[in-house]
PDB file of C-alpha atoms in Angstrom:
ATOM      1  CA  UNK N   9      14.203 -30.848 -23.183  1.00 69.00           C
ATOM      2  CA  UNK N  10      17.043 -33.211 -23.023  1.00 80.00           C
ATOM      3  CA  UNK N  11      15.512 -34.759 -20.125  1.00 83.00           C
ATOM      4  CA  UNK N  12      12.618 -35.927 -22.447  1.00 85.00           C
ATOM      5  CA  UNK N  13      14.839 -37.430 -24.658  1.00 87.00           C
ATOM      6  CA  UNK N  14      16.365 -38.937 -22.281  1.00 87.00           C
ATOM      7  CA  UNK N  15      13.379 -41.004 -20.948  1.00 89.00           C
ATOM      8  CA  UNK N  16      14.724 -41.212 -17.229  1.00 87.00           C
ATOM      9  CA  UNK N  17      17.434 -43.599 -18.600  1.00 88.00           C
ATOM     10  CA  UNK N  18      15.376 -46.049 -20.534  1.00 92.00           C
ATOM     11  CA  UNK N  19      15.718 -43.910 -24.019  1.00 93.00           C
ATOM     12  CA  UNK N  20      16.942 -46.858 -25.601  1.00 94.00           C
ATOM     13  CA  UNK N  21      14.303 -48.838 -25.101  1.00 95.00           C
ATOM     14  CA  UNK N  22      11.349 -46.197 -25.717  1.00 96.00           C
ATOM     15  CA  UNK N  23      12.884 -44.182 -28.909  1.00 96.00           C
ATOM     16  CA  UNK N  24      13.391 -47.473 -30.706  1.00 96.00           C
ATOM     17  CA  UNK N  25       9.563 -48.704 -29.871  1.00 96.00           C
ATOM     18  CA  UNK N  26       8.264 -45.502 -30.958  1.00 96.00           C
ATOM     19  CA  UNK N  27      10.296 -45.711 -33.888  1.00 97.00           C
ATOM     20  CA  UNK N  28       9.441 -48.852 -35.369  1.00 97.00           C
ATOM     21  CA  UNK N  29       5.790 -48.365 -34.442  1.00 97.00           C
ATOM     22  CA  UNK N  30       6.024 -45.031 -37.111  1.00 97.00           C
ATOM     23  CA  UNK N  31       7.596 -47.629 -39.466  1.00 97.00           C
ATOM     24  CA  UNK N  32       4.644 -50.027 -39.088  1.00 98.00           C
ATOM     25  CA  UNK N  33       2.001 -47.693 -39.397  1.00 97.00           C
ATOM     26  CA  UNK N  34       3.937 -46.243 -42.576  1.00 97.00           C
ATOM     27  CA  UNK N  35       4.709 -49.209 -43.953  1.00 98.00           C
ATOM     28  CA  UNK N  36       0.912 -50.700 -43.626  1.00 98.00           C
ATOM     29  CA  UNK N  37      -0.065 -47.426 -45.500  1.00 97.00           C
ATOM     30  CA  UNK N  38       2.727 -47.292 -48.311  1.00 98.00           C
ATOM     31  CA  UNK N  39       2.259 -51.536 -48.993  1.00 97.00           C
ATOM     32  CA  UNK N  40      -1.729 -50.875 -49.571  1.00 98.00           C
ATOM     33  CA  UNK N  41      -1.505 -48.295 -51.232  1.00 97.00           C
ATOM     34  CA  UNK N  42       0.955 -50.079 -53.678  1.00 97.00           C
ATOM     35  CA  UNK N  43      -1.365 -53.194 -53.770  1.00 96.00           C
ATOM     36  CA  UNK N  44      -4.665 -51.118 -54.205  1.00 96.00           C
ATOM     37  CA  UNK N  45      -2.683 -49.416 -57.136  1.00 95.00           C
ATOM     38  CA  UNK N  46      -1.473 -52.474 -58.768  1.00 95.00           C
ATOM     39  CA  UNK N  47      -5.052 -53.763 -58.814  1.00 94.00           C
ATOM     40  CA  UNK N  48      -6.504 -51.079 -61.069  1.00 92.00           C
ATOM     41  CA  UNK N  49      -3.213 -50.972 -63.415  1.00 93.00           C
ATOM     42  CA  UNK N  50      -4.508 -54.650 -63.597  1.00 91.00           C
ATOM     43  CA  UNK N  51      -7.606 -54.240 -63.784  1.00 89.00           C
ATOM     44  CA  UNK N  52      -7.077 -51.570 -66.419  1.00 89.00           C
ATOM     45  CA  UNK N  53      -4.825 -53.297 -69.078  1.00 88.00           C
ATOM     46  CA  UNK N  54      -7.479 -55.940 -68.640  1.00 85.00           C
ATOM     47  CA  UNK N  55     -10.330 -53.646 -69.633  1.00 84.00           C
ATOM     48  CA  UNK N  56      -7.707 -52.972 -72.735  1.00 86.00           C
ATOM     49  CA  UNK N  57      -6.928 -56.343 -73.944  1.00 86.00           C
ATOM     50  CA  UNK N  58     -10.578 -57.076 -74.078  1.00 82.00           C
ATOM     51  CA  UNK N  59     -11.418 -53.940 -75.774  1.00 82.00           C
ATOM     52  CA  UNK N  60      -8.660 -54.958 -78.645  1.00 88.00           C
ATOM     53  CA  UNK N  61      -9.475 -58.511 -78.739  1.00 86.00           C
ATOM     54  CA  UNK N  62     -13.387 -57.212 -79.391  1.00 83.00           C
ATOM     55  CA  UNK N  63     -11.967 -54.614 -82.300  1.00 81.00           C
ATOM     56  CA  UNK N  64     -10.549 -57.339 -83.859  1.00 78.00           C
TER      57      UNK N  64
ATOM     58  CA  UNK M  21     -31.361 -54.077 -41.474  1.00 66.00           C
ATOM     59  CA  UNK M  22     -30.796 -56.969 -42.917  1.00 70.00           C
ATOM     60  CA  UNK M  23     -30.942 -54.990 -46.563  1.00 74.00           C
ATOM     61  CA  UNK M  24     -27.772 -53.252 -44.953  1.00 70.00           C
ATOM     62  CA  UNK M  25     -26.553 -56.500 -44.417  1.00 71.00           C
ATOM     63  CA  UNK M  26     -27.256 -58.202 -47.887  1.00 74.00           C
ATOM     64  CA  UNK M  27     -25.824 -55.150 -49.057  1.00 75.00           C
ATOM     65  CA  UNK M  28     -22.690 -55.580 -47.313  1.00 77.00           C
ATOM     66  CA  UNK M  29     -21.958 -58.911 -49.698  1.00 79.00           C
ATOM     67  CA  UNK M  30     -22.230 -56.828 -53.136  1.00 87.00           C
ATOM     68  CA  UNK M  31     -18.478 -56.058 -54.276  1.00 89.00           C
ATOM     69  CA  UNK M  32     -19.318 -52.735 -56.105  1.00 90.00           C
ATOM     70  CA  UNK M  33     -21.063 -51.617 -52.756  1.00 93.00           C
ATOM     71  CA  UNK M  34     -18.122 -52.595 -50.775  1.00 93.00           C
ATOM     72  CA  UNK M  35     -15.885 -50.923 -52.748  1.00 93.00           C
ATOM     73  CA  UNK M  36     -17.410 -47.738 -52.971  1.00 93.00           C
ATOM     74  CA  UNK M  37     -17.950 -47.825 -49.029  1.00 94.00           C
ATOM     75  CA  UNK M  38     -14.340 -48.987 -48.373  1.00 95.00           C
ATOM     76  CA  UNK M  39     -13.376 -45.643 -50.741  1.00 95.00           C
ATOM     77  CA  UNK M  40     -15.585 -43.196 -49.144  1.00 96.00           C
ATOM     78  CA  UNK M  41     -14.828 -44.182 -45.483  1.00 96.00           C
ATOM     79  CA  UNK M  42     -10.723 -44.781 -45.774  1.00 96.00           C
ATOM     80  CA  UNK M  43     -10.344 -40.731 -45.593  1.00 97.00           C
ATOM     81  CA  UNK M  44     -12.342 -40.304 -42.778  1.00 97.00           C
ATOM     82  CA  UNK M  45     -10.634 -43.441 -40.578  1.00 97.00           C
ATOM     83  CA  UNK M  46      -7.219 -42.293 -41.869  1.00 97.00           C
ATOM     84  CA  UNK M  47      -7.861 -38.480 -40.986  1.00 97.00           C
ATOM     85  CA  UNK M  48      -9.070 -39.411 -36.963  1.00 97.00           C
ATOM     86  CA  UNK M  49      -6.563 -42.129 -36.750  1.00 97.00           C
ATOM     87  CA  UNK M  50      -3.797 -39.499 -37.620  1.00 97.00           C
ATOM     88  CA  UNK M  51      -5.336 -37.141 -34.842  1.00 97.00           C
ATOM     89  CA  UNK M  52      -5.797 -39.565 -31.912  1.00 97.00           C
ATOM     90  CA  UNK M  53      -2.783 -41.031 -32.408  1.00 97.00           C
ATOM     91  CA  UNK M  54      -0.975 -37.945 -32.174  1.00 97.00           C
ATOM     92  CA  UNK M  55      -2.934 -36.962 -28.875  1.00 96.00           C
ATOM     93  CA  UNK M  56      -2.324 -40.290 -27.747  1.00 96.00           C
ATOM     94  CA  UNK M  57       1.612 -39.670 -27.947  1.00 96.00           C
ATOM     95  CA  UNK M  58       2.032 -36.034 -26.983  1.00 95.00           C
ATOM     96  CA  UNK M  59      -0.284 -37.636 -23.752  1.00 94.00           C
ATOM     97  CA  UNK M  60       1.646 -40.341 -23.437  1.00 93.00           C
ATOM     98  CA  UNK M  61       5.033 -39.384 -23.689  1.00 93.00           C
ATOM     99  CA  UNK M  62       4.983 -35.980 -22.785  1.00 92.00           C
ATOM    100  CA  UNK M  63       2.639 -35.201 -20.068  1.00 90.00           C
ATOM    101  CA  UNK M  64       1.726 -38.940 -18.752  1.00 88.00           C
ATOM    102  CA  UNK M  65       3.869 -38.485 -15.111  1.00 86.00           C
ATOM    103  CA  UNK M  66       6.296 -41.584 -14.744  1.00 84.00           C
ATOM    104  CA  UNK M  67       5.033 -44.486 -13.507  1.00 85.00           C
ATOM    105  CA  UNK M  68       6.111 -45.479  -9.711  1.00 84.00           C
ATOM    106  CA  UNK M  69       7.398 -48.528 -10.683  1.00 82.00           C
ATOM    107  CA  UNK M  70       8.678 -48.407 -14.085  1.00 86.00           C
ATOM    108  CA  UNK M  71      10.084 -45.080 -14.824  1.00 85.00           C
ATOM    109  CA  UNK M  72       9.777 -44.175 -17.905  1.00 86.00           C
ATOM    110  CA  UNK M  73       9.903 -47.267 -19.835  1.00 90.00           C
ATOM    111  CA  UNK M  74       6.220 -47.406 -18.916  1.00 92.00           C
ATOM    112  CA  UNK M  75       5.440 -45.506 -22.209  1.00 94.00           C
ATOM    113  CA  UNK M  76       6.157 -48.120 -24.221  1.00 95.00           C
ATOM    114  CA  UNK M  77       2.609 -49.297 -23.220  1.00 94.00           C
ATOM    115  CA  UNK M  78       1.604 -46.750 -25.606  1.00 96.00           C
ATOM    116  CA  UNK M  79       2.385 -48.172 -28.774  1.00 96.00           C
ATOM    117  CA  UNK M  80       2.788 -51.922 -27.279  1.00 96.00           C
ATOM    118  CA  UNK M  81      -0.642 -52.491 -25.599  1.00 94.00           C
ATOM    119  CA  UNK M  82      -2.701 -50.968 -28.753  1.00 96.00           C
ATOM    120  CA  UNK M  83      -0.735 -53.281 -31.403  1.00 97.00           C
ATOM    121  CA  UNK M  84      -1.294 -56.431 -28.807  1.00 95.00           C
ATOM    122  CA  UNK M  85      -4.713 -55.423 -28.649  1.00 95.00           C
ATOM    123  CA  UNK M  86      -5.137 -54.734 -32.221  1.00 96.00           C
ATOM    124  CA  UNK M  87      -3.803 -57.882 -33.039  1.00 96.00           C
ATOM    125  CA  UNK M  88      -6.181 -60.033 -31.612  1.00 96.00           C
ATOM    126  CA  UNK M  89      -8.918 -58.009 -32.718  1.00 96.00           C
ATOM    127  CA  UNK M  90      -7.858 -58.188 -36.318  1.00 97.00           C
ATOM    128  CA  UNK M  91      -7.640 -62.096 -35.975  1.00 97.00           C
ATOM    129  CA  UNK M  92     -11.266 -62.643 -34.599  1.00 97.00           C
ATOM    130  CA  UNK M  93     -12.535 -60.454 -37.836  1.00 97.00           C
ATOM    131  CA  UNK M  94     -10.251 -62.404 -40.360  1.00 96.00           C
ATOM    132  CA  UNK M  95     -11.484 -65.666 -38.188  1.00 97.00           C
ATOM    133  CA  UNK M  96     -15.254 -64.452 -38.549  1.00 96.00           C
ATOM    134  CA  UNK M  97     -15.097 -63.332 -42.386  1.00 96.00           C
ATOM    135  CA  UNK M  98     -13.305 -66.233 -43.152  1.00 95.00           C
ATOM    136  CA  UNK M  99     -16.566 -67.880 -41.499  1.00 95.00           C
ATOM    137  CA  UNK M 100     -19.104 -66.358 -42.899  1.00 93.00           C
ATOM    138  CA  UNK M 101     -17.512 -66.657 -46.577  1.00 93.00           C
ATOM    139  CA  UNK M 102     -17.264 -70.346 -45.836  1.00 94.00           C
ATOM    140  CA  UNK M 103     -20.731 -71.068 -44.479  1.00 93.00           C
ATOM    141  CA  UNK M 104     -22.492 -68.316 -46.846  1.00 90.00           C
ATOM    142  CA  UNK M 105     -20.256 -68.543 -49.577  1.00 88.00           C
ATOM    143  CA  UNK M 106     -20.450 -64.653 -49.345  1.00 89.00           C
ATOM    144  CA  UNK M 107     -17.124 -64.169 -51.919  1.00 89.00           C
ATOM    145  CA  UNK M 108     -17.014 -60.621 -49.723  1.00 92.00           C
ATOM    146  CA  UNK M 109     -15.841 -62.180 -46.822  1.00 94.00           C
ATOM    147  CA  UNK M 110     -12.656 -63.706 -48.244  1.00 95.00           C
ATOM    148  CA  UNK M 111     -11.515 -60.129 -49.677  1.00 96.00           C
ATOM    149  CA  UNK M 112     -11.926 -58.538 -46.335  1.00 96.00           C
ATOM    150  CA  UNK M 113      -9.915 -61.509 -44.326  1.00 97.00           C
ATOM    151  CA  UNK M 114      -7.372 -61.256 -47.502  1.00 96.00           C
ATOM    152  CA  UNK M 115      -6.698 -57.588 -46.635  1.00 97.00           C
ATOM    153  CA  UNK M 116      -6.987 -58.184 -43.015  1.00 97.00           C
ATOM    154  CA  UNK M 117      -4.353 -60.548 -42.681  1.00 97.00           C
ATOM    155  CA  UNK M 118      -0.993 -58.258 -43.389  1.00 97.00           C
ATOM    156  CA  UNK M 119      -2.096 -55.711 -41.452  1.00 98.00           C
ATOM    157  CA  UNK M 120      -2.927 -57.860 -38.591  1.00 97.00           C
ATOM    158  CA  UNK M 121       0.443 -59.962 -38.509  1.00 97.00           C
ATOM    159  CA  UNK M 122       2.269 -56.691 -38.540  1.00 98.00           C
ATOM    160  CA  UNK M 123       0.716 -55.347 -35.334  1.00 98.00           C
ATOM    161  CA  UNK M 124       1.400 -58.412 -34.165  1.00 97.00           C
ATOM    162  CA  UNK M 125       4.995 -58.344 -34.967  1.00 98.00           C
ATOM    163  CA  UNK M 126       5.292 -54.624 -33.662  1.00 97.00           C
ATOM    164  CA  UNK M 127       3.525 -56.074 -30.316  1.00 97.00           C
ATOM    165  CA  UNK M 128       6.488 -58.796 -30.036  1.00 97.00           C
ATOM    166  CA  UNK M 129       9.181 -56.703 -30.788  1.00 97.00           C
ATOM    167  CA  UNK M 130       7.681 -53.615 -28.514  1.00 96.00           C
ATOM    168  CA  UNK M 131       6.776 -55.899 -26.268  1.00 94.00           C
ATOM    169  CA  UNK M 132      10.334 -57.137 -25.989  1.00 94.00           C
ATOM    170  CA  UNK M 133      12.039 -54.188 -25.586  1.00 94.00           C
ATOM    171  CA  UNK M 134       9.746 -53.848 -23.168  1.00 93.00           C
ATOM    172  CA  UNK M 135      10.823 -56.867 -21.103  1.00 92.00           C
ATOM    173  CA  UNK M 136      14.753 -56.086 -21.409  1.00 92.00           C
ATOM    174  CA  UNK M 137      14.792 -53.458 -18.515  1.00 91.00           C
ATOM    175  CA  UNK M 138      11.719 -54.840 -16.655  1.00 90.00           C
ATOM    176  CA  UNK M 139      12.256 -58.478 -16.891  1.00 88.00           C
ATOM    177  CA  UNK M 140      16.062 -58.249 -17.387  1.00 90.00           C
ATOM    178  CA  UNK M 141      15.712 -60.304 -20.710  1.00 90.00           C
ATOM    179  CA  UNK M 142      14.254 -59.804 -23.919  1.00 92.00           C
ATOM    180  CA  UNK M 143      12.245 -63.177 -24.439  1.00 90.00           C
ATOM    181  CA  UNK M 144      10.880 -65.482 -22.161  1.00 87.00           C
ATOM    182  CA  UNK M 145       9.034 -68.822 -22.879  1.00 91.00           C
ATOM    183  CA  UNK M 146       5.879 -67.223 -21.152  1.00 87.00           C
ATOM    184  CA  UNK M 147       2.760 -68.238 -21.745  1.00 88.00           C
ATOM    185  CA  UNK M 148       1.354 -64.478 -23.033  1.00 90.00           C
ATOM    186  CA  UNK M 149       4.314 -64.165 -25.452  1.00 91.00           C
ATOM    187  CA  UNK M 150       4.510 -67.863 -26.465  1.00 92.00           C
ATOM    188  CA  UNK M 151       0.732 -67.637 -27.847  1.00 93.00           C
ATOM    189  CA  UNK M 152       1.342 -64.298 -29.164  1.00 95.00           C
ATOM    190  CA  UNK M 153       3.805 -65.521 -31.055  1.00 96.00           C
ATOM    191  CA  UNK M 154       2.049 -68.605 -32.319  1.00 96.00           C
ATOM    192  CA  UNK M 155      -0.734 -65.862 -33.139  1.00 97.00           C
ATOM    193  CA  UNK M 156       1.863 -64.272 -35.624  1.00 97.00           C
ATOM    194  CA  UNK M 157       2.641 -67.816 -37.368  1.00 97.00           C
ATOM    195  CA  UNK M 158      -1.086 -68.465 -37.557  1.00 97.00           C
ATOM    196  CA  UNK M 159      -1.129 -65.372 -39.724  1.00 97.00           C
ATOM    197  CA  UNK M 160       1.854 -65.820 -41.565  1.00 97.00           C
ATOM    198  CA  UNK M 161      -0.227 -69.606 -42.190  1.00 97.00           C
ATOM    199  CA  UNK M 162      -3.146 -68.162 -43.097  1.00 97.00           C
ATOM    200  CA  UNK M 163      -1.267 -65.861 -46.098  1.00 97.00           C
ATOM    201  CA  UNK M 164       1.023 -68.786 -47.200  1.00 96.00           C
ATOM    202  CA  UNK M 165      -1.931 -70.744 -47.664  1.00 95.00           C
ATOM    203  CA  UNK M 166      -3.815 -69.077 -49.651  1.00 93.00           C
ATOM    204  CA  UNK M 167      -1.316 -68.310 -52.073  1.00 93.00           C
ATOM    205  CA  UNK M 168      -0.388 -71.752 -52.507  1.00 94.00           C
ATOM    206  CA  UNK M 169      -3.207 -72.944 -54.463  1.00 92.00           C
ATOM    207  CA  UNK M 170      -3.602 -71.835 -57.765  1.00 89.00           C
ATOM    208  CA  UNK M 171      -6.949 -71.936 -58.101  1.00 90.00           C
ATOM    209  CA  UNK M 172      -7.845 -68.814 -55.714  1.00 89.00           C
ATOM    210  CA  UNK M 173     -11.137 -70.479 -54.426  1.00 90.00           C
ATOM    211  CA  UNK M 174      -9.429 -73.714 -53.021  1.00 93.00           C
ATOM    212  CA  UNK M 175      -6.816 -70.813 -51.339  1.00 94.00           C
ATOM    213  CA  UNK M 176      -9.646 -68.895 -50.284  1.00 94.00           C
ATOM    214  CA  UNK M 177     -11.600 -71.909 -48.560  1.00 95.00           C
ATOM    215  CA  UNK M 178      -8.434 -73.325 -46.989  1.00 96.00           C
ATOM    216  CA  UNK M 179      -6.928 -70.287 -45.762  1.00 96.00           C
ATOM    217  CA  UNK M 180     -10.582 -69.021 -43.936  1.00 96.00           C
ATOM    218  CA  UNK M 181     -10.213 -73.000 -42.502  1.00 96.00           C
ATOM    219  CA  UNK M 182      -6.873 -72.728 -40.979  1.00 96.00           C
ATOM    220  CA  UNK M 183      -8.404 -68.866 -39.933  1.00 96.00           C
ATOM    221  CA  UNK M 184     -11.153 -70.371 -37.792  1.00 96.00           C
ATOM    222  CA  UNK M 185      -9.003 -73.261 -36.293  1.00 95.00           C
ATOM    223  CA  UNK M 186      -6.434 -70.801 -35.270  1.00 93.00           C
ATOM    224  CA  UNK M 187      -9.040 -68.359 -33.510  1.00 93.00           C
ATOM    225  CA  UNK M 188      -8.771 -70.962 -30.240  1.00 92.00           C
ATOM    226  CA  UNK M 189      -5.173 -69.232 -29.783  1.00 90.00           C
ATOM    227  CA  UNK M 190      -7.040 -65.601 -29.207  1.00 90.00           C
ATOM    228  CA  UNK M 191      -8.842 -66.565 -25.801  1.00 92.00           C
ATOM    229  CA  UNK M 192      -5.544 -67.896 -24.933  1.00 91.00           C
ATOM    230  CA  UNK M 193      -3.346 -65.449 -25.543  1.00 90.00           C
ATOM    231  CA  UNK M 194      -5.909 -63.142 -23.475  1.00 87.00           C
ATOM    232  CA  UNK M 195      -6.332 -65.202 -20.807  1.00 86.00           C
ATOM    233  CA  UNK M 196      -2.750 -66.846 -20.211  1.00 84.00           C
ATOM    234  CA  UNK M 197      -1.772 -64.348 -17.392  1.00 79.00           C
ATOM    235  CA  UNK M 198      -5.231 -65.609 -15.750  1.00 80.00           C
ATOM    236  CA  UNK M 199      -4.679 -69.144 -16.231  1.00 78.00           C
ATOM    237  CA  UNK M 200      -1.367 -70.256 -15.567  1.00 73.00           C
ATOM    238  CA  UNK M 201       1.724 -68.238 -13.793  1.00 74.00           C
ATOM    239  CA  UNK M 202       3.057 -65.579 -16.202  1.00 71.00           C
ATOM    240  CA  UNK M 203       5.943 -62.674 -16.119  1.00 70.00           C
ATOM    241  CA  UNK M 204       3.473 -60.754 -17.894  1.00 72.00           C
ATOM    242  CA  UNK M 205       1.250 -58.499 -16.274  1.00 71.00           C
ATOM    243  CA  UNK M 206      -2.115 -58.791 -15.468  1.00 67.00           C
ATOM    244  CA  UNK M 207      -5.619 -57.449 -16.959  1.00 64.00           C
ATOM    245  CA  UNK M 208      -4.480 -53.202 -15.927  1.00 64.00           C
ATOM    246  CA  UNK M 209      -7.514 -51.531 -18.388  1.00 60.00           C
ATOM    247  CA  UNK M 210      -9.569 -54.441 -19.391  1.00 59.00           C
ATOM    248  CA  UNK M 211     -10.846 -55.938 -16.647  1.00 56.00           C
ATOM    249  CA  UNK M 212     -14.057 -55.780 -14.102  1.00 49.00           C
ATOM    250  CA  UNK M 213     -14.402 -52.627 -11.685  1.00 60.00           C
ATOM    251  CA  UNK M 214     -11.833 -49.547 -11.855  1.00 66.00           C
ATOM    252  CA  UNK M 215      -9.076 -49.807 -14.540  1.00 65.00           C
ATOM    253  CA  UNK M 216      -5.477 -50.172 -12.401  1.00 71.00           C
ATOM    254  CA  UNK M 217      -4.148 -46.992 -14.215  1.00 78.00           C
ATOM    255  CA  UNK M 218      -4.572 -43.564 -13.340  1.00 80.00           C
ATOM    256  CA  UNK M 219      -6.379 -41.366 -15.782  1.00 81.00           C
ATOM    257  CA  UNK M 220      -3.676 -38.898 -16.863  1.00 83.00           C
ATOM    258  CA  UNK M 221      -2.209 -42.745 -18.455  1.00 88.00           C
ATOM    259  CA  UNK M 222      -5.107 -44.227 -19.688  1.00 91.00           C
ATOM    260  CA  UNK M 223      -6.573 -41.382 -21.819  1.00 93.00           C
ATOM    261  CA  UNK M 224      -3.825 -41.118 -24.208  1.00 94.00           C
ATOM    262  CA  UNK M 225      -3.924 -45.351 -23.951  1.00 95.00           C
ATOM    263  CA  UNK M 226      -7.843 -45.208 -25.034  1.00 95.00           C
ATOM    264  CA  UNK M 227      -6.677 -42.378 -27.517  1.00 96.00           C
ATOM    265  CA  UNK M 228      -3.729 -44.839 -29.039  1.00 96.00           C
ATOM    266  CA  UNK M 229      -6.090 -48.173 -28.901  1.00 96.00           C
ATOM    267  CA  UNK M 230      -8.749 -45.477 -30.810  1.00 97.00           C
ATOM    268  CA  UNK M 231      -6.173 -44.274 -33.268  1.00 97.00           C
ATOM    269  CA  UNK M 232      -5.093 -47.811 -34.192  1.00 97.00           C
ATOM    270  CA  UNK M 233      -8.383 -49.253 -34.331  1.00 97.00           C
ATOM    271  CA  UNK M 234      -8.773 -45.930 -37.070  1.00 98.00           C
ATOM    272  CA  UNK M 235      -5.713 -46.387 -38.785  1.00 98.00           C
ATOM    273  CA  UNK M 236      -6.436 -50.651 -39.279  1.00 98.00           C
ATOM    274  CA  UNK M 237     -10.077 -49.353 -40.901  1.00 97.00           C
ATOM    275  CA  UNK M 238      -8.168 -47.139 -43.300  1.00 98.00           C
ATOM    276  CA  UNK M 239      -5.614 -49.746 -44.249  1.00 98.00           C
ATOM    277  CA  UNK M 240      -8.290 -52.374 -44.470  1.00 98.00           C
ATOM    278  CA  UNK M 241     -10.433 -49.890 -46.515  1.00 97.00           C
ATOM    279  CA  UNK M 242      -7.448 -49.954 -49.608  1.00 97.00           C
ATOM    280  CA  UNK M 243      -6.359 -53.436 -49.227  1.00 97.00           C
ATOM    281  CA  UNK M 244     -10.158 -54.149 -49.174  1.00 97.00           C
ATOM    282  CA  UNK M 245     -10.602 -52.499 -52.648  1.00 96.00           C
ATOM    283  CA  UNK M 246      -7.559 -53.800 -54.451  1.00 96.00           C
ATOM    284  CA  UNK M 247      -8.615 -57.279 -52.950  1.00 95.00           C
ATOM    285  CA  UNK M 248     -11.873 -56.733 -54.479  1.00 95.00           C
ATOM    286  CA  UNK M 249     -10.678 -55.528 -57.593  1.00 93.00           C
ATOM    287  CA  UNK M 250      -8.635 -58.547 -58.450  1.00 91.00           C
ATOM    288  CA  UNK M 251     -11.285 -60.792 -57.886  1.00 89.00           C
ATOM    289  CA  UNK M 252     -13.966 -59.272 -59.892  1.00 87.00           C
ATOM    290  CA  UNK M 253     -11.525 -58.363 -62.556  1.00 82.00           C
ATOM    291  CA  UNK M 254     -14.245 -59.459 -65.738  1.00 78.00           C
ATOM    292  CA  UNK M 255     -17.394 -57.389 -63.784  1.00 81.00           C
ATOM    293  CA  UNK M 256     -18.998 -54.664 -65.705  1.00 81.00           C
ATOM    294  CA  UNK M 257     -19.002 -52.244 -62.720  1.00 85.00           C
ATOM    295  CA  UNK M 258     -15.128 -52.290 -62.525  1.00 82.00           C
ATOM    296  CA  UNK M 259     -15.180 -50.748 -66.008  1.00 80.00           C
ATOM    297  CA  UNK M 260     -16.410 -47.512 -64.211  1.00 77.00           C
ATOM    298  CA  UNK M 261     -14.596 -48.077 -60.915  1.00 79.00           C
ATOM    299  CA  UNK M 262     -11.209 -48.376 -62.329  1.00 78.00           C
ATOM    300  CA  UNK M 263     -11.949 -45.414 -65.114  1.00 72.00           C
ATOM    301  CA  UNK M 264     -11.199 -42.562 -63.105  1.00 59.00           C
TER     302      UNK M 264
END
């Protein structure tokens, strides 16, 4: 098992690559799901206003 | 098909489609890419050469890949919205364009740790990573622009501009190793005749470009319907979109 880790010597190279690959792929996910999320609060308190400003 | 493709300009349709499908890409992308490392890093054999910092192919040669593909789509929607005026295609080169210059970031950075123990240095003025790097600050253009304008049409039209001018850097980037003398590596998957890669390598590679390729269609899939979203902010449909 520690051999794996190890990587034949190059673990310092490999682990970090891997590593900031996982953050990349998380980070692409987290960042749209934040924008797609901010677009219907948006969106929504849009919808609102106009649905006052018609009331009144 | 051309309905299908008329279809393809209507916002509402769009985002429906983007919602349905971003489960599905996200699901496969998960699994492939976790084949694609247990192959690759655990039962890929060492290379000959390389050791075992070969495996860093796994996660650099997708995201290189990737890259360039996402820049010929943002290049070809920005296109189409310019010559069609199909408002569709800026939303999808909008959402493209983050995703795109951070594969192409994580193919730099990979691809420079990468080039420490091979290489013995971790940049080189070489032609590959020179217009690899320019690809980045294309996209990085492409985003500044079109929030500089604050009338989001002009930003639009001048960001899918820059887009199109900028896709001349993706045949070079692909073919710099071919054209002029390069540290990089040669064509090993993509080219003519047999890939140079034995198969216990390349089917977790396939299963990582696969996965990738996935996981950008997910992530393009929510940008895609937040993008669409804020433009067509004062549509009816978005009323029952945005309800639930």
């Amino acid at each position: 098992m520690s051999s794996f880790w190890y990587m034949g010597g190059y673990a310092r190279y490999v682990w970090p690559c891997v590593g900031f690959a996982c953050v990349v792929l998380a980070w692409n996910l987290w960042s749209a799901r934040r924008m797609l999320a901010g677009a219907r609060l948006t969106a929504q308190r849009a919808l609102a206003m106009r649905a006052a400003e018609a009331k009144t | 098909m051309w309905t299908w493709f008329y279809k393809l300009a209507s916002p509402p349709y769009v985002y429906g489609a983007a919602a349905a499908l971003m489960p599905w890409f996200l699901g496969f992308a998960l699994l492939a890419i976790g084949y694609g490392l247990i192959g690759g890093l655990v039962f890929a054999p060492p290379d000959y050469q390389q050791g075992d910092a070969f495996r860093i192919i796994y996660v650099h040669v997708p995201s290189a890949w990737l890259s360039e593909f996402i820049y010929t789509m943002m290049a070809l929607a920005g296109g189409i919205a310019l010559i069609w005026r199909i408002k569709v295609g800026h939303a999808v080169a909008a959402a493209a364009a983050p995703i795109g210059a951070s594969f192409t970031l994580l193919a730099l950075v990979t691809g420079s740790m990468w080039g420490k123990p091979m290489w013995g240095t971790y940049w080189a003025w070489d032609p590959r990573l020179t217009s690899e790097l320019i690809l980045l600050f294309l996209y990085v253009g492409v985003m500044s622009l079109r929030s500089a304008f604050e009338d989001p049409l002009r930003g639009d039209r001048a960001a899918a501009l820059l887009a199109v001018v900028g896709a001349v850097n993706v045949p070079i980037i692909h073919y710099s190793v071919v054209w002029w003398n390069s540290l990089h590596q040669g064509a090993t998957v993509a080219k003519l005749g047999k890939p140079s890669i034995a198969g216990s390598m390349l089917w977790p590679l396939l299963s990582m470009f696969v996965g990738f390729m996935l996981f950008f269609g997910a992530v393009l899939c929510l940008r895609l319907q937040g993008e669409v979203l804020n433009r067509e902010r004062q549509s009816a449909w978005v009323r029952e979109a945005v309800k639930s």
